[in-house]
PDB file of C-alpha atoms in Angstrom:
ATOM      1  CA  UNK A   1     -18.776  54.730 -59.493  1.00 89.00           C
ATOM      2  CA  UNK A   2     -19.177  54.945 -55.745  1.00 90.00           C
ATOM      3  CA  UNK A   3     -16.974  57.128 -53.643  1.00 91.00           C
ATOM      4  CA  UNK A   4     -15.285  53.793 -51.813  1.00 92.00           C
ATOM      5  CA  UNK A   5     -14.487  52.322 -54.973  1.00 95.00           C
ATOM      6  CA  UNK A   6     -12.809  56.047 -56.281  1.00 95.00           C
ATOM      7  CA  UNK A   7     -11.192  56.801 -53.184  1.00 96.00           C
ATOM      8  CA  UNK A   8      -9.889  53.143 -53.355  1.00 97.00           C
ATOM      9  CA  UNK A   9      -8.695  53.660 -57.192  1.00 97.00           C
ATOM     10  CA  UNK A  10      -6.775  56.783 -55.973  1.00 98.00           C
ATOM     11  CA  UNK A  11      -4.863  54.375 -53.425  1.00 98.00           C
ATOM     12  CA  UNK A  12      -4.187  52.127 -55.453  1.00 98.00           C
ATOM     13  CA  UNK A  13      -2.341  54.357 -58.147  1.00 97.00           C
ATOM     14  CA  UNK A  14      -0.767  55.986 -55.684  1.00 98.00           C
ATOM     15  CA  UNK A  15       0.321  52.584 -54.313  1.00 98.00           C
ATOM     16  CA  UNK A  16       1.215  50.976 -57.757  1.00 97.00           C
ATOM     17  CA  UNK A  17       3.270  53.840 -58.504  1.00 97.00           C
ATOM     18  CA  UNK A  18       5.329  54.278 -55.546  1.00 98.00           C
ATOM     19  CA  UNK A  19       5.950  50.271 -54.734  1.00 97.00           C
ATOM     20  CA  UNK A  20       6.390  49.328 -58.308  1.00 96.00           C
ATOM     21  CA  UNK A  21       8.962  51.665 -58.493  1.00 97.00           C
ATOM     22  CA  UNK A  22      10.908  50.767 -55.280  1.00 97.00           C
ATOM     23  CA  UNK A  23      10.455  46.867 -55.650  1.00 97.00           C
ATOM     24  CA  UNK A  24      11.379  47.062 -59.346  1.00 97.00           C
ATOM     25  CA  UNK A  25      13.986  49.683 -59.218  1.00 97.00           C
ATOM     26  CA  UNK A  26      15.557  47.784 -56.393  1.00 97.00           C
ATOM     27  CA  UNK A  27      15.476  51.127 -54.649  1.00 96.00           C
ATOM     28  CA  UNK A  28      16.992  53.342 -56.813  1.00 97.00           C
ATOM     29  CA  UNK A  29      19.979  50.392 -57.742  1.00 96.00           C
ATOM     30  CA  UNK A  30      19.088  48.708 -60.662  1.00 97.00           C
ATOM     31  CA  UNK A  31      20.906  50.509 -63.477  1.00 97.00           C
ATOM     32  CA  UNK A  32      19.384  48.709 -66.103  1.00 97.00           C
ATOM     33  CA  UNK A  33      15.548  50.684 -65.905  1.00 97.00           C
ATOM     34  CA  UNK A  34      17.796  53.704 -66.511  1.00 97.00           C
ATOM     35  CA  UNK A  35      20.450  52.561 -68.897  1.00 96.00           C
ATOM     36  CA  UNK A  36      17.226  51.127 -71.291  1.00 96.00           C
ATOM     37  CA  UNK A  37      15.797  54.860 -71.486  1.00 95.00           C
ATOM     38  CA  UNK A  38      17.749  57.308 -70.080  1.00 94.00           C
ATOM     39  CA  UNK A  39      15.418  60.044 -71.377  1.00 93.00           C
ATOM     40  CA  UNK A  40      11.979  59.144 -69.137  1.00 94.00           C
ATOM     41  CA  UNK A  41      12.906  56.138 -66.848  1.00 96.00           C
ATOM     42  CA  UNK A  42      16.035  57.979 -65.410  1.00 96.00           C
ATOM     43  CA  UNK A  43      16.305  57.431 -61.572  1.00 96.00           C
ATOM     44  CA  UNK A  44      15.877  61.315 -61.622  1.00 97.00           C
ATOM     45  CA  UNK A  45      12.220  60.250 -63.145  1.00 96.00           C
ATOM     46  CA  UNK A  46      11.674  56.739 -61.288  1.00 97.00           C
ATOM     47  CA  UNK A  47      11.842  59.165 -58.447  1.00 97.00           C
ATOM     48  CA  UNK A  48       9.295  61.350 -59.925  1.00 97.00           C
ATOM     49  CA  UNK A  49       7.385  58.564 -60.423  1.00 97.00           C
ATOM     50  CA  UNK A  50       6.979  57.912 -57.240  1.00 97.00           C
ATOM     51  CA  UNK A  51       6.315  61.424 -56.476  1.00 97.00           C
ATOM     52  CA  UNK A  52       3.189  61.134 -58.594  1.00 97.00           C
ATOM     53  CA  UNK A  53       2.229  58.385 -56.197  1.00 97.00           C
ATOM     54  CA  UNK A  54       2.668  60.268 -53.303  1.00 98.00           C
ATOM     55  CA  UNK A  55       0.218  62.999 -54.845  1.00 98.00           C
ATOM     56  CA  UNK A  56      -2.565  60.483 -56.038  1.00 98.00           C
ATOM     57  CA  UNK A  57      -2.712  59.102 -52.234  1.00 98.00           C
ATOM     58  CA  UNK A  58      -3.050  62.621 -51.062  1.00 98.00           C
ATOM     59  CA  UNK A  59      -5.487  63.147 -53.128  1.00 97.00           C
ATOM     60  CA  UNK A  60      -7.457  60.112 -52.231  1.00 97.00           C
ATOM     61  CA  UNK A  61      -9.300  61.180 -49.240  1.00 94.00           C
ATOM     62  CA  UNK A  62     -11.019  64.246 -51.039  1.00 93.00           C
ATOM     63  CA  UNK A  63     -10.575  64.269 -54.830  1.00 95.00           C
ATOM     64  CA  UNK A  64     -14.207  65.862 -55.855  1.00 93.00           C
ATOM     65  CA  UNK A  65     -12.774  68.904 -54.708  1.00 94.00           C
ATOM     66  CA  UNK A  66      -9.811  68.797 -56.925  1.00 94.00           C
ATOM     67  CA  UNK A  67     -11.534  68.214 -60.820  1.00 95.00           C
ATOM     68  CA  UNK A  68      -9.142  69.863 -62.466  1.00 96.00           C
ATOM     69  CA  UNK A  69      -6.395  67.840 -60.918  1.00 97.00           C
ATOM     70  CA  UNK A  70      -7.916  64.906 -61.637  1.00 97.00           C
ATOM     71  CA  UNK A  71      -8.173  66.624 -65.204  1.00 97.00           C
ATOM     72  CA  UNK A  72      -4.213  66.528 -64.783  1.00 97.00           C
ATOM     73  CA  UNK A  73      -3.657  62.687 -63.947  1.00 98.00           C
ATOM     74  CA  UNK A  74      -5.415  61.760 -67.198  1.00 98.00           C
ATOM     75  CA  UNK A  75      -2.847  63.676 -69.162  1.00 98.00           C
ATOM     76  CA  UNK A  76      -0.153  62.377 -66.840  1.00 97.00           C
ATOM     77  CA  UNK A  77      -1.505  58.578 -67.621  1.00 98.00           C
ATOM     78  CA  UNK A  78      -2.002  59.015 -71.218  1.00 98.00           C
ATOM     79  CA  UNK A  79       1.172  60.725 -71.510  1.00 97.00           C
ATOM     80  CA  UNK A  80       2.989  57.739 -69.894  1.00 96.00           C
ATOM     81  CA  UNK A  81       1.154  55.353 -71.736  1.00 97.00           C
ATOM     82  CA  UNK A  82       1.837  56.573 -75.299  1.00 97.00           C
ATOM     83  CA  UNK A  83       5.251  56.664 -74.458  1.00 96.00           C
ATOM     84  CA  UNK A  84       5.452  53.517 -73.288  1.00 97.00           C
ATOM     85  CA  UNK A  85       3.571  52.170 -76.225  1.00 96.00           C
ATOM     86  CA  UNK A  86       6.104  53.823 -78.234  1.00 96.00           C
ATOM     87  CA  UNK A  87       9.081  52.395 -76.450  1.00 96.00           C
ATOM     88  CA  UNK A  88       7.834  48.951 -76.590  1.00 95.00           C
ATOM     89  CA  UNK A  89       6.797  48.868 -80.442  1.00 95.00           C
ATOM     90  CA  UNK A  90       9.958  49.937 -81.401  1.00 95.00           C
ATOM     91  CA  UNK A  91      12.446  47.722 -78.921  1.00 96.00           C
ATOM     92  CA  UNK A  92      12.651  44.354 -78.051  1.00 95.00           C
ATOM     93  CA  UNK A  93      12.077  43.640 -74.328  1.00 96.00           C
ATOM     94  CA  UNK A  94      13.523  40.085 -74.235  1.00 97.00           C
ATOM     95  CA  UNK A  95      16.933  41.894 -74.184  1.00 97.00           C
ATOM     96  CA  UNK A  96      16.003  43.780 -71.233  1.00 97.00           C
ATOM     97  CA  UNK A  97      15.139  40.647 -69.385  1.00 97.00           C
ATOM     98  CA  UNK A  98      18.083  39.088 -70.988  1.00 97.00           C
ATOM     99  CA  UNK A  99      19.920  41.757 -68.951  1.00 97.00           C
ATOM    100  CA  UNK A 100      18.195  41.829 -65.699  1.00 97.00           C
ATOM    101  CA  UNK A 101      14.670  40.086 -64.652  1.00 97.00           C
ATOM    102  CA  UNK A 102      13.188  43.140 -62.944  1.00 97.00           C
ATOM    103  CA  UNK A 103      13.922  46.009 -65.465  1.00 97.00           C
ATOM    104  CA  UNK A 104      12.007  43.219 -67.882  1.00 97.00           C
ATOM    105  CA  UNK A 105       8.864  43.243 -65.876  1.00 97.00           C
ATOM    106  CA  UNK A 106       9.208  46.884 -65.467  1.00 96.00           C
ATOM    107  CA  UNK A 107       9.168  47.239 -69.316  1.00 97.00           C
ATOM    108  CA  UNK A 108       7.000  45.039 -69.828  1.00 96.00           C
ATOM    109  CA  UNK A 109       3.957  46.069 -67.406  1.00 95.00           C
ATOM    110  CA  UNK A 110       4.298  50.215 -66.443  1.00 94.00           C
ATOM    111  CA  UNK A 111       2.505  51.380 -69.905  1.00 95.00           C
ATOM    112  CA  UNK A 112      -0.240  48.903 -68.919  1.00 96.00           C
ATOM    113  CA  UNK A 113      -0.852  50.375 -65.656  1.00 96.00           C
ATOM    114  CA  UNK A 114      -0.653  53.549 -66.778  1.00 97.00           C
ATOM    115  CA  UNK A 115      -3.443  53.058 -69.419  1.00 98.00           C
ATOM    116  CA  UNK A 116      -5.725  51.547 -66.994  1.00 98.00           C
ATOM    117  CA  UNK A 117      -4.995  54.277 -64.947  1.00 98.00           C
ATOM    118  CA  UNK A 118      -5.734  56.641 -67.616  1.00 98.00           C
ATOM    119  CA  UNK A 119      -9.207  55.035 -68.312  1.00 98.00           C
ATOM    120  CA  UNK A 120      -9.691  55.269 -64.589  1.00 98.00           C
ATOM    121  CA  UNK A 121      -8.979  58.905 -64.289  1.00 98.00           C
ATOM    122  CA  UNK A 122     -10.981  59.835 -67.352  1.00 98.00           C
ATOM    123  CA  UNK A 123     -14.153  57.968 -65.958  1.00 97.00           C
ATOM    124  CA  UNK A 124     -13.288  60.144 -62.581  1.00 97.00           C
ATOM    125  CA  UNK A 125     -12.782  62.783 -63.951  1.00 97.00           C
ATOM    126  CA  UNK A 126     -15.952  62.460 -66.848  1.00 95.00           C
ATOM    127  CA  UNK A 127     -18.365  61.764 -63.356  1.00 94.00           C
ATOM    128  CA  UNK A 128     -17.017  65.185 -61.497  1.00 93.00           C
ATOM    129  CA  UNK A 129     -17.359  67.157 -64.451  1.00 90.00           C
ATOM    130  CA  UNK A 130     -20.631  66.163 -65.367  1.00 90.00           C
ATOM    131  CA  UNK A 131     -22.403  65.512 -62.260  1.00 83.00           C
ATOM    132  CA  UNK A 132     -20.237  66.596 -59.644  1.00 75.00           C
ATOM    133  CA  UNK A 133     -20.207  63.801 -57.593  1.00 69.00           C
ATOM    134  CA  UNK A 134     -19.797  64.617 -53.852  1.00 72.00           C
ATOM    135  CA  UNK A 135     -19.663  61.824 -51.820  1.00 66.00           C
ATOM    136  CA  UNK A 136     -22.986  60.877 -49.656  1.00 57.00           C
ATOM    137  CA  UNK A 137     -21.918  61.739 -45.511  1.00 58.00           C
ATOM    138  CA  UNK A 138     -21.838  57.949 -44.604  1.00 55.00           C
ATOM    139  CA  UNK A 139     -19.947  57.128 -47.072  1.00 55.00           C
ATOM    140  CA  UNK A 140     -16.957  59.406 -45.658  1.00 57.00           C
ATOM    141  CA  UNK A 141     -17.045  57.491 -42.252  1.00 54.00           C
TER     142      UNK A 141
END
């Protein structure tokens, strides 16, 4: 994977994460992300969510310097992920749409992103570790 297209993946967790969040969330409003799982979609951790995002952007601009962070996004994805995978084999998420459109698509799409994410962060990760990718001078314009 090039360093553009890495750099670019980092953004666009980052992104995901924090506008997902707000746009879905209605900024912090919509009580029905948090009422549906009080335990990991709280707005305590929709906030943290977003927090996460904040930290993959930062890392964006220089990530083969931080491997073992990287290290820690995959378990962060695959955490979210199996949880998610969890939640939505064991509820039914026509009643959350039935309740509000947003929290629906929320449910229904943030374990997805999450494992592409995680397969994203792995192959990152997997290329730093075993060749230790630095990016080429022109490519950090």
């Amino acid at each position: 994977m090039s360093h553009t297209f890495i750099r670019n993946g980092f953004i666009a967790s980052g992104l995901v994460n924090i506008l997902a969040v707000l746009l879905l969330s209605r900024g912090f409003t919509n009580t029905v992300i948090p009422e549906t799982d009080p335990v990991v979609m709280s707005n305590f951790g929709l906030l943290m969510i977003a927090v996460w995002g904040l930290v993959f952007l930062a890392v964006a601009p220089r990530y083969w310097h931080v491997k073992w962070v990287v290290g820690a996004f995959v378990v962060e994805k695959l955490i979210y992920a199996v949880v998610w995978f969890r939640w939505i084999t064991t509820h039914e998420v026509a009643a959350v749409y039935a309740r509000d459109l947003f929290a629906g698509v929320f449910y229904s799409v943030y374990g997805l992103n999450d494992f592409l994410f995680f397969l994203f962060f792995t192959a990152v990760f997997y290329q730093l570790h075993t060749r230790g990718t630095k990016p080429l001078s022109s490519e950090l314009g």
